[in-house]
Amino acid sequence: MRVLTVVGARPQFIKAAPLSLALRQAGHQEFLLHTGQHYDYGMSQVFFDELGLPEANINLDVRSGDHGQQTGQMLIQIETVLQAQKPDCVIVFGDTNSTLAGALAAVKLHIPVAHIESGLRSFNRQMPEEHNRILTDHCADLLFCPTQTAVENLHREGLADGIHLVGDPMLDAVLMFSKVAQKKSQIIETLGLQKGNYLLATIHRAYNTDTPQALSALLSALQALNETVILPIHPRTRKKIADFGLLDTGKPSKLRLIDPLSYLDMLVMEQNSRMILTDSGGVQKEAYFFAVPCLTLRPETEWLETLENGWNTIVGLNAEKIHHHIRYATRPNQSPRPAFGNGQSAQEIVKIISSK
Ligand code: UD1
Ligand code: UDP
């Protein structure tokens, strides 16, 4: 079978790693299309170098832009590649502009679309990701859901065919790479940290970064914690901090901004942090997989399972809530429930694709 996989943004390289391996092991031919949505070394190539993902067969080098411009450029170019490659199936991941462009290009050419991480909903129409997910799910022929909640979301929208509960390929990736990360990564030593004695934060959601009010509220809340907070900074956030002239106060603070981390370094940083503060979907889940308490810097989450027993708490931009949880929250006494499958979702997905 000839499969064309569309990737473009950081979390998609990570999700593609176990899947690409499973496709090869099953004897399928994979054509890897990189849209070029992410292009800095630390946002793209590092994951290919570290995770054994084959080099992309083509990189469209679309780069950054407004939604219409970026998605439109991808759509035009993906269509041309699909017409030349004529794959039997197109695989897309998650909810980025690359996901939507891949799904839309394929469905118009009557090529079956497989959507991995299908059925996630925030019910927040302010998020570009929410439009991308809904539209992609409604284009897809195979809807691979990571959780039962995702299956139910699809049913509620009247979707019934092609839905498969397969677990989460991000858990596959964590299980595949955690051991090697522990062996190889020197990040704790490099940053001069002590295990369990720092907080890890990530911020990149448009609604948290794109207004000076939201971004400065978040950064001030992190600065005020008076605890070491490591913030591997997404390029979007770095740019906005510069544009808005934030963090130029010269005030001493234990907030440390560092470049984006490689996946192996990130896994080690997550596993050893006292608590994680994030607006990332993937990082919320990884916190749960590692049983590290998480505060979600958003008004809601798609990953409802992570909220069970208090492993993840929604705090939005509320500095008081953030402080309260960092100071007083106790570790949940029940282990996280295995709600994201058994780490074999890539094999499961490939089995189902192969049977079509
Ligand atoms: C995108 C996805 C988001 C996902 C995130 C993962 C959409 C609408 N958003 O958000 O769902 O959670 O990726 O990280 O698809 N930039 C660089 N170098 C890069 C990439 C980006 O400098 O390699 C900067 C540019 O200034 C760009 C900005 O980051 O304008 C935003 O990049 P973009 O890909 O549009 O969205 P993300 O915020 O990365
Ligand atoms: N990640 C990483 N380095 C970083 C920050 C995140 O490798 O500096 C990984 C993280 O471990 C997770 C994925 O990137 O696997 C999450 O991607 P991101 O937060 O960019 O997007 P989202 O999951 O919110 O779509």
Tab-separated table of C-alpha atoms and ligand atoms in Angstrom:
chain	number	residue	atom	x	y	z
A	1	MET	CA	0.000	0.000	0.000
A	2	ARG	CA	1.233	3.521	-0.798
A	3	VAL	CA	0.596	5.915	2.062
A	4	LEU	CA	1.273	9.642	2.023
A	5	THR	CA	1.780	11.192	5.453
A	6	VAL	CA	1.443	14.935	5.981
A	7	VAL	CA	3.474	16.557	8.768
A	8	GLY	CA	4.446	20.162	9.351
A	9	ALA	CA	4.465	21.169	13.014
A	10	ARG	CA	6.514	19.961	16.012
A	11	PRO	CA	3.979	17.612	17.632
A	12	GLN	CA	3.325	15.960	14.264
A	13	PHE	CA	6.935	14.850	13.871
A	14	ILE	CA	6.668	13.205	17.290
A	15	LYS	CA	3.349	11.471	16.504
A	16	ALA	CA	4.664	10.399	13.081
A	17	ALA	CA	7.716	8.624	14.534
A	18	PRO	CA	5.940	5.499	15.909
A	19	LEU	CA	3.518	5.442	12.999
A	20	SER	CA	6.189	5.643	10.338
A	21	LEU	CA	8.001	2.741	11.991
A	22	ALA	CA	4.819	0.664	12.145
A	23	LEU	CA	4.095	1.392	8.465
A	24	ARG	CA	7.580	0.243	7.465
A	25	GLN	CA	7.333	-2.872	9.634
A	26	ALA	CA	4.059	-3.768	7.906
A	27	GLY	CA	5.737	-3.427	4.494
A	28	HIS	CA	3.908	-0.295	3.370
A	29	GLN	CA	5.532	2.369	1.250
A	30	GLU	CA	5.396	5.772	2.943
A	31	PHE	CA	5.836	9.125	1.202
A	32	LEU	CA	6.505	11.739	3.881
A	33	LEU	CA	5.341	15.248	2.999
A	34	HIS	CA	6.582	18.095	5.229
A	35	THR	CA	4.615	21.283	4.656
A	36	GLY	CA	7.382	23.433	6.186
A	37	GLN	CA	4.974	25.044	8.679
A	38	HIS	CA	7.732	24.707	11.296
A	39	TYR	CA	11.232	25.265	9.955
A	40	ASP	CA	13.691	26.333	12.691
A	41	TYR	CA	16.162	23.541	13.415
A	42	GLY	CA	14.824	23.228	16.991
A	43	MET	CA	11.200	23.065	15.811
A	44	SER	CA	11.694	20.584	12.977
A	45	GLN	CA	14.970	18.926	11.929
A	46	VAL	CA	16.000	18.016	15.482
A	47	PHE	CA	13.044	15.619	15.662
A	48	PHE	CA	14.046	13.896	12.418
A	49	ASP	CA	17.597	13.557	13.725
A	50	GLU	CA	16.548	12.208	17.116
A	51	LEU	CA	13.508	10.046	16.474
A	52	GLY	CA	14.559	7.924	13.503
A	53	LEU	CA	11.928	9.526	11.322
A	54	PRO	CA	12.993	9.192	7.670
A	55	GLU	CA	13.863	12.469	5.928
A	56	ALA	CA	10.818	13.997	4.269
A	57	ASN	CA	10.404	13.030	0.607
A	58	ILE	CA	9.364	16.604	-0.032
A	59	ASN	CA	9.401	19.803	2.012
A	60	LEU	CA	6.997	22.433	0.681
A	61	ASP	CA	8.770	25.133	2.715
A	62	VAL	CA	5.533	27.080	3.181
A	63	ARG	CA	6.696	28.691	6.460
A	64	SER	CA	4.713	31.219	8.478
A	65	GLY	CA	1.809	33.423	7.409
A	66	ASP	CA	-1.780	34.320	8.095
A	67	HIS	CA	-4.111	31.336	8.250
A	68	GLY	CA	-5.585	31.702	4.759
A	69	GLN	CA	-2.257	32.377	3.133
A	70	GLN	CA	-0.461	29.542	4.945
A	71	THR	CA	-3.236	26.963	4.546
A	72	GLY	CA	-3.890	28.026	0.940
A	73	GLN	CA	-0.228	27.679	-0.056
A	74	MET	CA	-0.173	24.215	1.465
A	75	LEU	CA	-3.407	23.180	-0.221
A	76	ILE	CA	-2.196	24.187	-3.682
A	77	GLN	CA	1.110	22.389	-3.321
A	78	ILE	CA	-0.216	19.259	-1.588
A	79	GLU	CA	-2.730	18.812	-4.402
A	80	THR	CA	0.086	18.798	-6.970
A	81	VAL	CA	2.047	16.221	-4.961
A	82	LEU	CA	-1.026	13.993	-4.548
A	83	GLN	CA	-1.743	14.143	-8.269
A	84	ALA	CA	1.804	12.976	-8.980
A	85	GLN	CA	2.084	10.388	-6.189
A	86	LYS	CA	-1.444	8.930	-6.332
A	87	PRO	CA	-1.276	7.370	-2.844
A	88	ASP	CA	-3.876	4.864	-1.643
A	89	CYS	CA	-4.377	6.816	1.557
A	90	VAL	CA	-3.385	10.150	3.140
A	91	ILE	CA	-2.588	10.321	6.852
A	92	VAL	CA	-2.923	13.587	8.779
A	93	PHE	CA	-2.324	14.270	12.485
A	94	GLY	CA	-3.986	16.546	15.003
A	95	ASP	CA	-5.341	19.998	14.335
A	96	THR	CA	-2.849	22.323	12.670
A	97	ASN	CA	-3.151	24.178	9.391
A	98	SER	CA	-1.023	21.404	7.841
A	99	THR	CA	-3.646	18.865	8.983
A	100	LEU	CA	-6.519	20.716	7.374
A	101	ALA	CA	-4.655	21.402	4.128
A	102	GLY	CA	-3.695	17.724	3.801
A	103	ALA	CA	-7.211	16.489	4.482
A	104	LEU	CA	-8.859	18.977	2.133
A	105	ALA	CA	-6.442	18.335	-0.742
A	106	ALA	CA	-6.952	14.566	-0.426
A	107	VAL	CA	-10.724	14.492	-0.063
A	108	LYS	CA	-11.186	16.624	-3.203
A	109	LEU	CA	-9.138	14.072	-5.142
A	110	HIS	CA	-11.182	11.196	-3.645
A	111	ILE	CA	-8.187	9.819	-1.802
A	112	PRO	CA	-9.159	8.226	1.540
A	113	VAL	CA	-8.117	10.341	4.533
A	114	ALA	CA	-7.016	8.870	7.859
A	115	HIS	CA	-7.138	11.373	10.733
A	116	ILE	CA	-5.026	10.545	13.749
A	117	GLU	CA	-6.061	12.251	16.993
A	118	SER	CA	-9.596	12.531	15.715
A	119	GLY	CA	-12.563	13.694	17.808
A	120	LEU	CA	-10.822	16.148	20.100
A	121	ARG	CA	-12.897	19.210	20.941
A	122	SER	CA	-12.332	22.251	23.130
A	123	PHE	CA	-15.736	23.754	22.209
A	124	ASN	CA	-13.841	27.033	21.914
A	125	ARG	CA	-14.357	28.501	18.466
A	126	GLN	CA	-11.711	31.166	19.144
A	127	MET	CA	-9.073	28.484	18.628
A	128	PRO	CA	-7.871	27.983	15.047
A	129	GLU	CA	-7.249	24.363	16.027
A	130	GLU	CA	-10.960	23.813	16.740
A	131	HIS	CA	-11.906	24.698	13.149
A	132	ASN	CA	-9.088	22.566	11.791
A	133	ARG	CA	-10.178	19.512	13.790
A	134	ILE	CA	-13.862	19.734	13.020
A	135	LEU	CA	-13.316	20.232	9.304
A	136	THR	CA	-10.707	17.473	9.139
A	137	ASP	CA	-12.926	14.993	10.980
A	138	HIS	CA	-15.753	15.707	8.578
A	139	CYS	CA	-13.430	15.047	5.586
A	140	ALA	CA	-11.923	11.874	6.990
A	141	ASP	CA	-12.763	8.278	6.109
A	142	LEU	CA	-10.864	6.743	8.999
A	143	LEU	CA	-11.167	8.568	12.322
A	144	PHE	CA	-8.609	7.310	14.811
A	145	CYS	CA	-9.611	8.457	18.294
A	146	PRO	CA	-7.208	8.473	21.223
A	147	THR	CA	-9.889	8.459	23.945
A	148	GLN	CA	-13.494	7.454	24.578
A	149	THR	CA	-14.368	11.153	24.974
A	150	ALA	CA	-13.176	11.744	21.415
A	151	VAL	CA	-15.419	8.934	20.109
A	152	GLU	CA	-18.401	10.462	21.882
A	153	ASN	CA	-17.650	13.917	20.465
A	154	LEU	CA	-17.779	12.490	16.943
A	155	HIS	CA	-21.038	10.661	17.588
A	156	ARG	CA	-22.541	13.907	18.872
A	157	GLU	CA	-21.714	15.526	15.531
A	158	GLY	CA	-23.519	12.757	13.663
A	159	LEU	CA	-20.390	10.933	12.522
A	160	ALA	CA	-20.748	7.160	12.697
A	161	ASP	CA	-18.594	5.448	10.086
A	162	GLY	CA	-14.889	4.720	10.196
A	163	ILE	CA	-14.444	5.606	13.887
A	164	HIS	CA	-11.805	3.557	15.733
A	165	LEU	CA	-10.688	3.915	19.347
A	166	VAL	CA	-6.977	3.136	19.102
A	167	GLY	CA	-5.264	5.032	21.924
A	168	ASP	CA	-2.774	7.819	21.586
A	169	PRO	CA	0.405	7.668	19.471
A	170	MET	CA	1.939	10.219	21.858
A	171	LEU	CA	1.920	7.474	24.493
A	172	ASP	CA	3.593	5.152	21.964
A	173	ALA	CA	6.268	7.816	21.472
A	174	VAL	CA	6.792	8.327	25.205
A	175	LEU	CA	7.197	4.583	25.730
A	176	MET	CA	9.508	4.285	22.712
A	177	PHE	CA	11.813	7.131	23.702
A	178	SER	CA	11.765	7.564	27.498
A	179	LYS	CA	14.517	5.040	28.230
A	180	VAL	CA	16.843	6.350	25.567
A	181	ALA	CA	16.106	9.900	26.760
A	182	GLN	CA	17.188	8.989	30.286
A	183	LYS	CA	20.416	7.507	28.948
A	184	LYS	CA	21.304	10.208	26.448
A	185	SER	CA	19.983	13.503	27.758
A	186	GLN	CA	22.255	15.684	29.865
A	187	ILE	CA	19.743	18.505	30.114
A	188	ILE	CA	19.327	18.483	33.911
A	189	GLU	CA	23.104	18.825	34.359
A	190	THR	CA	23.464	21.332	31.520
A	191	LEU	CA	20.876	23.613	33.093
A	192	GLY	CA	22.346	23.063	36.572
A	193	LEU	CA	19.028	21.791	37.976
A	194	GLN	CA	18.144	19.366	40.711
A	195	LYS	CA	15.575	16.709	39.934
A	196	GLY	CA	12.167	17.543	41.421
A	197	ASN	CA	13.250	21.039	42.315
A	198	TYR	CA	12.023	23.109	39.389
A	199	LEU	CA	8.848	23.825	37.450
A	200	LEU	CA	8.577	23.364	33.689
A	201	ALA	CA	6.366	25.670	31.625
A	202	THR	CA	5.400	26.002	27.956
A	203	ILE	CA	3.252	28.711	26.347
A	204	HIS	CA	2.328	29.002	22.684
A	205	ARG	CA	-1.461	29.216	22.224
A	206	ALA	CA	-2.402	32.213	20.125
A	207	TYR	CA	-4.882	33.507	22.711
A	208	ASN	CA	-2.157	33.434	25.388
A	209	THR	CA	0.567	35.010	23.265
A	210	ASP	CA	-1.076	37.418	20.871
A	211	THR	CA	-2.206	40.161	23.234
A	212	PRO	CA	0.199	41.999	25.554
A	213	GLN	CA	-2.368	41.705	28.376
A	214	ALA	CA	-2.573	37.904	28.281
A	215	LEU	CA	1.112	37.286	27.702
A	216	SER	CA	2.304	39.729	30.340
A	217	ALA	CA	-0.225	38.340	32.856
A	218	LEU	CA	1.145	34.834	32.313
A	219	LEU	CA	4.795	35.835	32.464
A	220	SER	CA	4.210	37.925	35.599
A	221	ALA	CA	2.428	34.995	37.248
A	222	LEU	CA	5.407	32.732	36.474
A	223	GLN	CA	7.908	35.344	37.661
A	224	ALA	CA	6.037	35.857	40.907
A	225	LEU	CA	6.275	32.181	41.870
A	226	ASN	CA	9.730	32.662	43.342
A	227	GLU	CA	10.667	29.147	42.227
A	228	THR	CA	12.876	28.086	39.358
A	229	VAL	CA	10.649	27.948	36.292
A	230	ILE	CA	12.182	26.673	33.062
A	231	LEU	CA	10.344	27.968	29.993
A	232	PRO	CA	11.539	26.461	26.698
A	233	ILE	CA	10.263	29.203	24.519
A	234	HIS	CA	8.227	28.598	21.368
A	235	PRO	CA	9.318	30.974	18.556
A	236	ARG	CA	5.828	32.470	18.412
A	237	THR	CA	6.060	33.431	22.088
A	238	ARG	CA	9.633	34.701	21.806
A	239	LYS	CA	8.591	36.964	18.958
A	240	LYS	CA	5.587	38.320	20.875
A	241	ILE	CA	7.677	38.988	23.996
A	242	ALA	CA	10.015	41.060	21.808
A	243	ASP	CA	7.163	42.818	19.931
A	244	PHE	CA	5.417	43.782	23.196
A	245	GLY	CA	8.648	44.675	24.999
A	246	LEU	CA	7.921	42.291	27.872
A	247	LEU	CA	10.481	40.946	30.375
A	248	ASP	CA	12.656	44.036	29.942
A	249	THR	CA	12.067	45.150	33.511
A	250	GLY	CA	15.511	44.180	34.815
A	251	LYS	CA	13.774	42.786	37.948
A	252	PRO	CA	15.419	39.633	39.348
A	253	SER	CA	13.366	36.509	38.721
A	254	LYS	CA	13.724	32.751	38.757
A	255	LEU	CA	11.982	32.425	35.395
A	256	ARG	CA	14.494	31.088	32.858
A	257	LEU	CA	13.761	31.293	29.151
A	258	ILE	CA	15.623	28.722	27.079
A	259	ASP	CA	15.491	27.637	23.443
A	260	PRO	CA	12.963	24.946	22.477
A	261	LEU	CA	14.172	21.557	23.668
A	262	SER	CA	14.699	18.423	21.654
A	263	TYR	CA	12.138	15.690	22.378
A	264	LEU	CA	14.549	13.584	24.431
A	265	ASP	CA	15.537	16.575	26.566
A	266	MET	CA	11.894	17.558	26.919
A	267	LEU	CA	10.906	14.092	28.159
A	268	VAL	CA	13.624	14.201	30.814
A	269	MET	CA	12.653	17.727	31.852
A	270	GLU	CA	9.000	16.709	32.152
A	271	GLN	CA	9.676	13.549	34.083
A	272	ASN	CA	11.812	15.336	36.682
A	273	SER	CA	9.843	18.512	37.180
A	274	ARG	CA	7.892	19.132	40.354
A	275	MET	CA	4.949	20.400	38.367
A	276	ILE	CA	4.233	21.345	34.761
A	277	LEU	CA	2.440	24.507	33.649
A	278	THR	CA	1.370	24.503	30.027
A	279	ASP	CA	-1.105	25.459	27.341
A	280	SER	CA	0.128	22.648	25.090
A	281	GLY	CA	-2.075	19.658	24.331
A	282	GLY	CA	0.842	17.251	24.038
A	283	VAL	CA	2.582	18.451	27.184
A	284	GLN	CA	-0.611	18.042	29.276
A	285	LYS	CA	-0.764	14.418	28.182
A	286	GLU	CA	2.916	13.747	28.780
A	287	ALA	CA	2.570	15.166	32.309
A	288	TYR	CA	-0.225	12.632	32.840
A	289	PHE	CA	1.804	9.753	31.364
A	290	PHE	CA	4.670	10.581	33.746
A	291	ALA	CA	2.327	11.215	36.694
A	292	VAL	CA	3.594	14.772	37.109
A	293	PRO	CA	0.874	17.189	38.286
A	294	CYS	CA	-0.036	19.742	35.635
A	295	LEU	CA	-1.659	23.173	35.595
A	296	THR	CA	-3.300	24.012	32.288
A	297	LEU	CA	-2.897	27.666	31.354
A	298	ARG	CA	-6.113	27.710	29.362
A	299	PRO	CA	-9.821	28.146	30.023
A	300	GLU	CA	-10.520	24.533	29.000
A	301	THR	CA	-8.906	21.314	27.818
A	302	GLU	CA	-9.676	18.736	25.148
A	303	TRP	CA	-8.028	16.089	27.335
A	304	LEU	CA	-10.722	15.610	29.979
A	305	GLU	CA	-9.236	12.302	31.143
A	306	THR	CA	-6.171	14.139	32.468
A	307	LEU	CA	-8.367	16.057	34.919
A	308	GLU	CA	-9.336	12.893	36.811
A	309	ASN	CA	-8.105	12.741	40.408
A	310	GLY	CA	-6.540	16.163	40.059
A	311	TRP	CA	-3.538	15.254	37.887
A	312	ASN	CA	-4.352	18.208	35.660
A	313	THR	CA	-6.087	21.403	36.795
A	314	ILE	CA	-7.421	24.181	34.601
A	315	VAL	CA	-6.170	27.514	35.878
A	316	GLY	CA	-6.361	29.769	32.808
A	317	LEU	CA	-4.436	32.987	33.354
A	318	ASN	CA	-5.489	33.316	36.977
A	319	ALA	CA	-2.304	34.180	38.885
A	320	GLU	CA	-3.919	33.513	42.254
A	321	LYS	CA	-5.010	30.025	41.257
A	322	ILE	CA	-1.578	29.317	39.806
A	323	HIS	CA	0.148	30.418	43.019
A	324	HIS	CA	-2.263	28.514	45.193
A	325	HIS	CA	-1.739	25.239	43.319
A	326	ILE	CA	2.026	25.608	43.144
A	327	ARG	CA	2.271	26.292	46.884
A	328	TYR	CA	-0.434	24.118	48.423
A	329	ALA	CA	-1.613	21.412	46.021
A	330	THR	CA	-0.760	17.931	47.201
A	331	ARG	CA	0.096	15.056	44.899
A	332	PRO	CA	-2.995	13.078	43.887
A	333	ASN	CA	-3.015	9.773	45.754
A	334	GLN	CA	-4.490	7.718	42.919
A	335	SER	CA	-2.309	6.850	39.919
A	336	PRO	CA	-3.382	8.197	36.519
A	337	ARG	CA	-5.843	5.826	34.852
A	338	PRO	CA	-4.627	4.239	31.592
A	339	ALA	CA	-7.100	6.234	29.479
A	340	PHE	CA	-4.880	6.653	26.408
A	341	GLY	CA	-4.455	3.046	25.287
A	342	ASN	CA	-1.520	0.738	25.833
A	343	GLY	CA	1.212	2.348	23.744
A	344	GLN	CA	0.426	0.188	20.699
A	345	SER	CA	-1.795	2.623	18.871
A	346	ALA	CA	0.489	2.950	15.835
A	347	GLN	CA	0.325	-0.816	15.200
A	348	GLU	CA	-3.425	-0.744	15.695
A	349	ILE	CA	-3.815	2.114	13.197
A	350	VAL	CA	-1.635	0.391	10.612
A	351	LYS	CA	-3.589	-2.855	11.035
A	352	ILE	CA	-6.844	-1.025	10.311
A	353	ILE	CA	-5.428	0.948	7.368
A	354	SER	CA	-3.993	-2.283	5.905
A	355	SER	CA	-7.373	-3.994	6.041
A	356	LYS	CA	-9.021	-1.353	3.840
B	1	UD1	C1	1.049	25.646	15.377
B	1	UD1	C2	-0.382	25.103	15.365
B	1	UD1	C3	-0.788	24.724	16.773
B	1	UD1	C4	0.204	23.765	17.395
B	1	UD1	C5	1.616	24.336	17.302
B	1	UD1	C6	2.620	23.322	17.777
B	1	UD1	C7	-1.892	26.070	13.679
B	1	UD1	C8	-2.992	27.041	13.444
B	1	UD1	N1	-1.310	26.132	14.892
B	1	UD1	O1	1.040	26.818	16.154
B	1	UD1	O2	-2.045	24.078	16.745
B	1	UD1	O3	-0.135	23.552	18.743
B	1	UD1	O4	1.910	24.660	15.935
B	1	UD1	O5	3.824	23.910	18.159
B	1	UD1	O6	-1.569	25.309	12.822
B	1	UD1	N2	7.823	30.397	13.960
B	1	UD1	C9	9.184	30.472	13.811
B	1	UD1	N3	9.850	29.346	13.435
B	1	UD1	C10	9.232	28.165	13.212
B	1	UD1	C11	7.844	28.116	13.345
B	1	UD1	C12	7.152	29.235	13.730
B	1	UD1	O7	9.799	31.534	14.006
B	1	UD1	O8	9.908	27.167	12.882
B	1	UD1	C13	7.101	31.610	14.437
B	1	UD1	C14	6.660	32.557	13.335
B	1	UD1	O9	6.767	33.858	13.833
B	1	UD1	C15	5.187	32.200	13.174
B	1	UD1	C16	4.779	31.821	14.582
B	1	UD1	O10	5.927	31.193	15.129
B	1	UD1	O11	4.439	33.255	12.685
B	1	UD1	C17	3.598	30.872	14.647
B	1	UD1	O12	3.834	29.698	13.875
B	1	UD1	P1	2.604	28.860	13.281
B	1	UD1	O13	3.093	27.609	12.671
B	1	UD1	O14	1.746	29.741	12.448
B	1	UD1	O15	1.729	28.530	14.543
B	1	UD1	P2	2.156	27.917	15.945
B	1	UD1	O16	1.916	28.935	16.991
B	1	UD1	O17	3.499	27.304	15.837
B	2	UDP	N1	8.170	19.580	22.937
B	2	UDP	C1	9.537	19.482	22.697
B	2	UDP	N2	10.335	20.556	23.022
B	2	UDP	C2	9.834	21.687	23.586
B	2	UDP	C3	8.433	21.779	23.818
B	2	UDP	C4	7.627	20.712	23.472
B	2	UDP	O1	10.015	18.458	22.206
B	2	UDP	O2	10.610	22.608	23.852
B	2	UDP	C5	7.308	18.433	22.595
B	2	UDP	C6	6.480	17.936	23.753
B	2	UDP	O3	7.220	17.001	24.526
B	2	UDP	C7	5.296	17.312	23.035
B	2	UDP	C8	5.127	18.191	21.817
B	2	UDP	O4	6.373	18.865	21.637
B	2	UDP	O5	5.597	15.996	22.608
B	2	UDP	C9	4.022	19.187	22.022
B	2	UDP	O6	4.042	20.127	20.994
B	2	UDP	P1	3.485	21.589	21.144
B	2	UDP	O7	3.388	21.962	22.562
B	2	UDP	O8	4.305	22.447	20.251
B	2	UDP	O9	2.053	21.485	20.439
B	2	UDP	P2	0.615	20.945	20.895
B	2	UDP	O10	0.773	19.601	21.484
B	2	UDP	O11	0.031	21.939	21.838
B	2	UDP	O12	-0.153	20.942	19.622
